[in-house]
Amino acid sequence: MKALLFAAHGGPEVLTVAEVPAPHAGPGEIRIAVRAAGVSPADDALRSGAWKNMFQIPLPYVVGVDAAGVVDQVGPGVEGVRPGDEVYGVRPGGATTAEFAVFDLWAHKPAAWSWSEAGGAAGGVATAAHALDVLGLGAGDTLLLDGASGGVGAVAVQLAVARGIRVIGTSSPANHAFLASLGAEPVAYGPGLPARVGTRVDAALDVGGHGDVAELVTLAGGAARVRTLVTRNVAHGVSLLRVDPAGVPAALAAAAALAEAGRLTVPVAAEYAMTDGPAAHVRIARGHARGKVVITVREAIK
Ligand SMILES: NC(=O)c1ccc[n+]([C@@H]2O[C@H](COP(=O)([O-])OP(=O)(O)OC[C@H]3O[C@@H](n4cnc5c(N)ncnc54)[C@H](OP(=O)(O)O)[C@@H]3O)[C@@H](O)[C@H]2O)c1
């Protein structure tokens, strides 16, 4: 099968579409014919070698941690799904940007989402839903999302709003109307955030990893009320959020139900063909995508 991979670390140009053996659904897994896959900052960090000392990855490495497509194999022990079903899923170990990918963390794709939306949804949903659970927020609470307009943030805003949480979200000024359209109260990011927010919050999530977590601790009234998604911002007593796989299938199914009710969209910032993988990585590395960057896989299959 064709897959988007790199055989050595380097710039976006090391990405290439190449033939690799297709995976097969093992026990507890399904295999899908991929229609679209998400592009994440993690893909860029793994490809460039920035995370070489943190994660051992096999080379060649097929990029992508989420995707959507049509089920064509159902492994032993898997129930509630048949070949031909449309699903979306997340695979923390990568290998989703290919003609076929296997998943054990998946849910049925909501009909309300296009393939591109579904392909880029699962990583953000899994991360955002887990963050809301860990922070223990409920209706009437106030959450600050620092870096709210990207792939994870745009989903986190909507999941929080759906739980009745008041959301204050930071972004560049160009994305303030976008954040408001998702249900957040927009504020500019950068130094001096407590003064601009102007109120205490019940919890804060450092999504983008660019701000000063000390300011988030001040706003939330303690480090225990703050989590960061980004290793470089683990400081001032703030812990890194680590998604618990056990909760992911239920979170994906709940998000699909919200989507069917018209309460959760996956804003797609840009779509690239698999053969344009390097351009997709250049785009995600800039760090300013409005929503999710997505790779469509069908073109490469023709
Ligand atoms: N720990 C985990 O389990 C986990 C899971 C998923 C993702 N992550 C990490 O979470 C991070 C965010 O992922 P993503 O997919 O949402 O990234 P993304 O789509 O690139 O979004 C980045 C966000 O950061 C904002 N931003 C850019 N420059 C900023 C600055 N100087 N100050 C404050 N905010 C700034 C952007 O706003 P503007 O566009 O308006 O500038 C945007 O809202 C990545 O580092 C990713 O690796 C961690």
Short mmCIF file of C-alpha atoms and ligand atoms in Angstrom, two decimals:
data_model
loop_
_atom_site.label_atom_id
_atom_site.label_comp_id
_atom_site.label_asym_id
_atom_site.label_seq_id
_atom_site.Cartn_x
_atom_site.Cartn_y
_atom_site.Cartn_z
CA MET A 1 0.00 0.00 0.00
CA LYS A 2 1.02 3.64 -0.35
CA ALA A 3 1.93 5.53 2.83
CA LEU A 4 3.33 8.94 3.73
CA LEU A 5 6.61 8.28 5.54
CA PHE A 6 10.13 9.41 6.30
CA ALA A 7 13.14 7.09 6.35
CA ALA A 8 15.49 9.59 8.05
CA HIS A 9 14.91 12.65 10.24
CA GLY A 10 15.04 16.03 8.57
CA GLY A 11 13.01 18.86 7.09
CA PRO A 12 9.58 18.41 5.48
CA GLU A 13 11.31 17.35 2.24
CA VAL A 14 12.21 13.96 3.77
CA LEU A 15 8.52 13.02 3.60
CA THR A 16 7.66 10.79 0.68
CA VAL A 17 4.81 8.58 -0.53
CA ALA A 18 6.20 5.05 -0.71
CA GLU A 19 5.05 1.42 -0.84
CA VAL A 20 4.99 -0.45 2.49
CA PRO A 21 3.31 -3.72 3.56
CA ALA A 22 -0.33 -3.17 4.52
CA PRO A 23 -1.16 -3.78 8.21
CA HIS A 24 -3.80 -6.33 9.23
CA ALA A 25 -6.33 -6.14 12.04
CA GLY A 26 -5.09 -8.15 15.02
CA PRO A 27 -7.07 -9.08 18.12
CA GLY A 28 -9.08 -6.10 19.34
CA GLU A 29 -8.36 -4.08 16.19
CA ILE A 30 -10.15 -2.96 13.05
CA ARG A 31 -8.55 -2.00 9.75
CA ILE A 32 -9.86 0.90 7.68
CA ALA A 33 -9.38 2.07 4.13
CA VAL A 34 -8.31 5.59 5.00
CA ARG A 35 -10.10 8.55 3.42
CA ALA A 36 -8.43 11.37 5.37
CA ALA A 37 -5.86 11.72 8.17
CA GLY A 38 -4.99 14.55 10.53
CA VAL A 39 -1.67 16.40 10.64
CA SER A 40 -0.42 17.25 14.15
CA PRO A 41 2.48 19.22 15.61
CA ALA A 42 3.64 15.82 16.93
CA ASP A 43 4.15 14.62 13.34
CA ASP A 44 6.45 17.57 12.68
CA ALA A 45 8.40 16.99 15.92
CA LEU A 46 8.82 13.26 15.23
CA ARG A 47 9.92 13.86 11.63
CA SER A 48 12.40 16.64 12.41
CA GLY A 49 14.09 14.62 15.16
CA ALA A 50 13.15 17.17 17.86
CA TRP A 51 11.73 14.31 19.94
CA LYS A 52 14.54 11.84 19.11
CA ASN A 53 15.66 11.63 22.75
CA MET A 54 12.11 11.23 24.08
CA PHE A 55 10.59 8.63 21.73
CA GLN A 56 12.19 5.72 19.90
CA ILE A 57 10.37 5.36 16.59
CA PRO A 58 10.95 2.73 13.92
CA LEU A 59 12.27 4.02 10.60
CA PRO A 60 10.79 4.25 8.06
CA TYR A 61 8.00 5.88 10.06
CA VAL A 62 4.50 6.36 8.63
CA VAL A 63 3.15 9.70 9.92
CA GLY A 64 -0.22 10.61 11.39
CA VAL A 65 -1.96 9.84 14.67
CA ASP A 66 -5.59 10.01 13.57
CA ALA A 67 -7.72 9.20 10.53
CA ALA A 68 -11.17 8.29 9.25
CA GLY A 69 -12.24 5.72 6.70
CA VAL A 70 -14.24 2.64 5.82
CA VAL A 71 -13.78 -0.58 7.81
CA ASP A 72 -12.51 -3.50 5.71
CA GLN A 73 -11.22 -5.93 8.40
CA VAL A 74 -12.55 -6.68 11.88
CA GLY A 75 -10.13 -8.49 14.17
CA PRO A 76 -10.97 -11.17 16.75
CA GLY A 77 -12.84 -9.89 19.80
CA VAL A 78 -14.15 -6.69 18.22
CA GLU A 79 -17.89 -6.11 18.47
CA GLY A 80 -20.32 -3.50 17.20
CA VAL A 81 -18.71 -2.86 13.83
CA ARG A 82 -18.81 -4.48 10.36
CA PRO A 83 -16.90 -4.12 7.10
CA GLY A 84 -18.35 -1.12 5.27
CA ASP A 85 -18.94 0.93 8.46
CA GLU A 86 -17.52 4.47 8.50
CA VAL A 87 -15.35 5.20 11.54
CA TYR A 88 -12.80 7.65 12.89
CA GLY A 89 -10.01 6.87 15.31
CA VAL A 90 -6.74 7.79 16.95
CA ARG A 91 -3.55 5.74 16.95
CA PRO A 92 -0.93 7.23 19.30
CA GLY A 93 1.81 5.12 17.72
CA GLY A 94 1.31 6.71 14.28
CA ALA A 95 0.88 5.10 10.84
CA THR A 96 -2.50 6.60 9.92
CA THR A 97 -1.53 8.48 6.74
CA ALA A 98 -1.69 5.48 4.45
CA GLU A 99 -4.14 3.55 2.31
CA PHE A 100 -4.90 1.28 5.28
CA ALA A 101 -4.52 1.79 9.02
CA VAL A 102 -5.44 -0.29 12.07
CA PHE A 103 -7.10 1.08 15.19
CA ASP A 104 -8.19 -0.07 18.62
CA LEU A 105 -9.37 3.44 19.65
CA TRP A 106 -12.25 4.39 17.34
CA ALA A 107 -15.96 5.24 17.08
CA HIS A 108 -18.46 5.44 14.25
CA LYS A 109 -18.08 8.57 12.12
CA PRO A 110 -21.00 10.99 12.45
CA ALA A 111 -22.76 11.54 9.13
CA ALA A 112 -22.67 15.27 9.90
CA TRP A 113 -18.89 15.37 9.34
CA SER A 114 -17.12 15.32 5.99
CA TRP A 115 -14.26 12.85 5.61
CA SER A 116 -11.79 15.69 6.17
CA GLU A 117 -13.44 16.75 9.42
CA ALA A 118 -13.58 13.17 10.66
CA GLY A 119 -10.00 12.44 9.58
CA GLY A 120 -8.66 15.27 11.71
CA ALA A 121 -11.02 14.91 14.66
CA ALA A 122 -9.93 12.04 16.86
CA GLY A 123 -6.67 13.36 18.32
CA GLY A 124 -8.25 16.64 19.37
CA VAL A 125 -11.37 14.99 20.75
CA ALA A 126 -9.39 12.43 22.78
CA THR A 127 -7.10 15.11 24.21
CA ALA A 128 -9.75 17.73 24.93
CA ALA A 129 -12.25 15.32 26.50
CA HIS A 130 -9.56 13.86 28.77
CA ALA A 131 -8.44 17.36 29.82
CA LEU A 132 -11.99 18.35 30.80
CA ASP A 133 -12.36 15.14 32.81
CA VAL A 134 -9.02 15.55 34.60
CA LEU A 135 -9.71 19.19 35.43
CA GLY A 136 -13.10 18.11 36.80
CA LEU A 137 -15.08 20.95 35.26
CA GLY A 138 -18.85 21.10 35.06
CA ALA A 139 -21.68 23.44 34.15
CA GLY A 140 -21.13 26.96 35.43
CA ASP A 141 -17.33 26.63 35.77
CA THR A 142 -14.96 28.88 33.85
CA LEU A 143 -12.08 27.41 31.80
CA LEU A 144 -9.19 29.29 30.26
CA LEU A 145 -7.75 27.71 27.10
CA ASP A 146 -4.40 29.25 26.14
CA GLY A 147 -3.94 28.65 22.41
CA ALA A 148 -7.57 27.87 21.63
CA SER A 149 -7.77 28.29 17.86
CA GLY A 150 -5.72 25.31 16.61
CA GLY A 151 -6.48 21.64 16.05
CA VAL A 152 -6.95 20.73 19.71
CA GLY A 153 -8.22 24.10 20.95
CA ALA A 154 -11.08 24.49 18.45
CA VAL A 155 -12.48 21.12 19.56
CA ALA A 156 -11.79 21.78 23.27
CA VAL A 157 -13.79 25.03 23.15
CA GLN A 158 -16.85 23.24 21.77
CA LEU A 159 -16.65 20.21 24.08
CA ALA A 160 -16.40 22.54 27.07
CA VAL A 161 -19.29 24.73 25.89
CA ALA A 162 -21.39 21.57 25.40
CA ARG A 163 -20.77 20.75 29.10
CA GLY A 164 -22.09 24.18 30.10
CA ILE A 165 -18.61 25.53 30.86
CA ARG A 166 -17.82 29.20 30.25
CA VAL A 167 -14.73 29.28 28.02
CA ILE A 168 -12.19 32.08 27.75
CA GLY A 169 -9.86 31.30 24.84
CA THR A 170 -6.64 32.96 23.70
CA SER A 171 -5.51 33.35 20.10
CA SER A 172 -4.01 35.93 17.80
CA PRO A 173 -6.45 38.81 17.10
CA ALA A 174 -7.09 37.43 13.59
CA ASN A 175 -8.74 34.39 15.18
CA HIS A 176 -10.93 36.18 17.75
CA ALA A 177 -14.08 36.13 15.58
CA PHE A 178 -13.41 32.44 14.89
CA LEU A 179 -13.18 31.68 18.62
CA ALA A 180 -16.37 33.64 19.30
CA SER A 181 -18.15 31.62 16.59
CA LEU A 182 -17.21 28.44 18.49
CA GLY A 183 -18.63 29.82 21.75
CA ALA A 184 -15.50 31.14 23.51
CA GLU A 185 -14.79 34.62 24.84
CA PRO A 186 -11.61 35.60 22.95
CA VAL A 187 -8.59 37.25 24.57
CA ALA A 188 -5.17 37.99 23.07
CA TYR A 189 -2.38 35.64 24.16
CA GLY A 190 1.03 36.74 25.45
CA PRO A 191 2.48 38.38 28.57
CA GLY A 192 0.04 40.16 30.88
CA LEU A 193 -2.76 37.61 30.44
CA PRO A 194 -4.18 37.94 34.01
CA ALA A 195 -4.94 41.63 33.45
CA ARG A 196 -6.61 40.99 30.10
CA VAL A 197 -8.69 38.06 31.40
CA GLY A 198 -9.67 40.17 34.40
CA THR A 199 -11.26 37.35 36.42
CA ARG A 200 -10.26 34.20 38.29
CA VAL A 201 -10.95 30.97 36.41
CA ASP A 202 -11.72 27.50 37.77
CA ALA A 203 -9.07 25.81 35.62
CA ALA A 204 -6.68 26.51 32.75
CA LEU A 205 -5.33 24.35 29.95
CA ASP A 206 -2.11 25.36 28.22
CA VAL A 207 -2.87 24.09 24.71
CA GLY A 208 -0.32 25.88 22.52
CA GLY A 209 2.65 25.74 24.90
CA HIS A 210 3.81 29.26 24.04
CA GLY A 211 2.55 31.24 27.01
CA ASP A 212 3.80 31.63 30.59
CA VAL A 213 2.27 28.86 32.72
CA ALA A 214 2.97 30.94 35.86
CA GLU A 215 0.28 33.34 34.63
CA LEU A 216 -2.15 30.43 34.16
CA VAL A 217 -1.40 29.28 37.74
CA THR A 218 -2.18 32.78 39.01
CA LEU A 219 -5.45 32.91 37.09
CA ALA A 220 -6.59 29.43 38.21
CA GLY A 221 -5.49 29.87 41.84
CA GLY A 222 -2.96 27.01 41.93
CA ALA A 223 -0.93 24.59 39.83
CA ALA A 224 -3.30 21.70 40.54
CA ARG A 225 -5.97 23.55 38.52
CA VAL A 226 -3.72 23.78 35.43
CA ARG A 227 -2.47 21.24 32.87
CA THR A 228 -0.20 21.70 29.88
CA LEU A 229 -0.21 19.71 26.64
CA VAL A 230 3.37 20.62 25.87
CA THR A 231 6.49 19.18 27.56
CA ARG A 232 8.52 22.39 27.30
CA ASN A 233 5.94 24.17 29.49
CA VAL A 234 6.04 21.73 32.40
CA ALA A 235 7.02 24.23 35.12
CA HIS A 236 5.72 25.97 38.24
CA GLY A 237 4.18 22.70 39.46
CA VAL A 238 2.03 22.26 36.33
CA SER A 239 1.80 18.67 35.01
CA LEU A 240 1.72 17.40 31.46
CA LEU A 241 -1.65 16.01 30.36
CA ARG A 242 -1.36 12.37 29.32
CA VAL A 243 -4.40 10.94 27.58
CA ASP A 244 -5.66 7.69 29.13
CA PRO A 245 -6.45 5.32 26.20
CA ALA A 246 -9.12 3.52 28.26
CA GLY A 247 -11.44 6.52 28.03
CA VAL A 248 -10.89 7.30 24.36
CA PRO A 249 -13.53 5.12 22.60
CA ALA A 250 -16.30 6.54 24.83
CA ALA A 251 -15.02 10.09 24.29
CA LEU A 252 -15.03 9.59 20.50
CA ALA A 253 -18.56 8.14 20.58
CA ALA A 254 -19.81 11.03 22.75
CA ALA A 255 -18.23 13.54 20.36
CA ALA A 256 -19.90 11.82 17.40
CA ALA A 257 -23.27 12.16 19.14
CA LEU A 258 -22.59 15.87 19.73
CA ALA A 259 -21.70 16.26 16.06
CA GLU A 260 -24.95 14.59 14.99
CA ALA A 261 -26.78 17.09 17.21
CA GLY A 262 -25.03 19.93 15.34
CA ARG A 263 -22.97 20.94 18.38
CA LEU A 264 -19.46 19.92 17.33
CA THR A 265 -17.66 20.76 14.11
CA VAL A 266 -14.02 20.19 13.22
CA PRO A 267 -12.89 23.39 11.49
CA VAL A 268 -10.50 22.37 8.70
CA ALA A 269 -7.72 24.95 8.24
CA ALA A 270 -6.26 23.36 5.11
CA GLU A 271 -6.43 20.13 3.12
CA TYR A 272 -3.53 18.56 1.25
CA ALA A 273 -3.21 15.50 -0.96
CA MET A 274 -0.93 12.77 0.40
CA THR A 275 1.62 13.66 -2.26
CA ASP A 276 1.72 17.19 -0.78
CA GLY A 277 2.81 15.89 2.64
CA PRO A 278 5.81 18.25 2.85
CA ALA A 279 3.54 21.30 2.34
CA ALA A 280 1.20 20.01 5.06
CA HIS A 281 4.12 19.74 7.48
CA VAL A 282 5.34 23.24 6.61
CA ARG A 283 1.84 24.49 7.40
CA ILE A 284 1.55 22.73 10.78
CA ALA A 285 5.07 23.80 11.79
CA ARG A 286 4.07 27.47 11.46
CA GLY A 287 1.78 26.92 14.47
CA HIS A 288 -1.08 29.14 13.35
CA ALA A 289 -3.56 26.84 11.62
CA ARG A 290 -7.17 27.93 12.23
CA GLY A 291 -8.49 24.50 13.19
CA LYS A 292 -7.07 21.26 11.80
CA VAL A 293 -4.68 20.53 8.95
CA VAL A 294 -5.78 17.40 7.06
CA ILE A 295 -4.35 15.08 4.40
CA THR A 296 -6.73 13.39 2.00
CA VAL A 297 -5.61 9.90 1.08
CA ARG A 298 -7.93 8.97 -1.79
CA GLU A 299 -5.91 10.79 -4.49
CA ALA A 300 -2.93 8.52 -3.84
CA ILE A 301 -5.06 5.40 -4.22
CA LYS A 302 -6.22 6.13 -7.78
N1 LIG B 1 -0.14 15.99 25.73
C1 LIG B 1 -0.94 15.48 24.80
O1 LIG B 1 -1.53 14.41 24.98
C2 LIG B 1 -1.14 16.22 23.49
C3 LIG B 1 -2.15 15.80 22.61
C4 LIG B 1 -2.38 16.55 21.45
C5 LIG B 1 -1.58 17.67 21.19
N2 LIG B 1 -0.58 18.00 22.02
C6 LIG B 1 0.25 19.20 21.79
O2 LIG B 1 -0.59 20.33 21.95
C7 LIG B 1 -0.10 21.41 21.17
C8 LIG B 1 -1.23 22.06 20.40
O3 LIG B 1 -1.68 21.18 19.39
P1 LIG B 1 -2.62 21.74 18.22
O4 LIG B 1 -2.83 20.60 17.29
O5 LIG B 1 -3.79 22.44 18.76
O6 LIG B 1 -1.61 22.81 17.55
P2 LIG B 1 -1.95 23.93 16.47
O7 LIG B 1 -3.12 23.50 15.65
O8 LIG B 1 -0.67 24.26 15.80
O9 LIG B 1 -2.45 25.20 17.36
C9 LIG B 1 -1.56 26.01 18.04
C10 LIG B 1 -2.29 27.09 18.86
O10 LIG B 1 -1.29 27.88 19.52
C11 LIG B 1 -1.57 29.26 19.32
N3 LIG B 1 -0.34 30.04 19.35
C12 LIG B 1 0.55 30.24 18.35
N4 LIG B 1 1.53 31.06 18.78
C13 LIG B 1 1.25 31.38 20.07
C14 LIG B 1 1.87 32.18 21.05
N5 LIG B 1 3.01 32.87 20.78
N6 LIG B 1 1.29 32.29 22.28
C15 LIG B 1 0.16 31.61 22.57
N7 LIG B 1 -0.50 30.81 21.66
C16 LIG B 1 0.05 30.70 20.43
C17 LIG B 1 -2.27 29.35 17.99
O11 LIG B 1 -3.04 30.55 17.90
P3 LIG B 1 -3.00 31.51 16.57
O12 LIG B 1 -3.13 30.60 15.36
O13 LIG B 1 -4.20 32.39 16.73
O14 LIG B 1 -1.68 32.23 16.59
C18 LIG B 1 -3.15 28.08 18.05
O15 LIG B 1 -4.32 28.38 18.79
C19 LIG B 1 1.02 20.83 20.29
O16 LIG B 1 2.27 21.19 20.85
C20 LIG B 1 0.79 19.32 20.37
O17 LIG B 1 1.99 18.59 20.18
C21 LIG B 1 -0.35 17.30 23.18
#
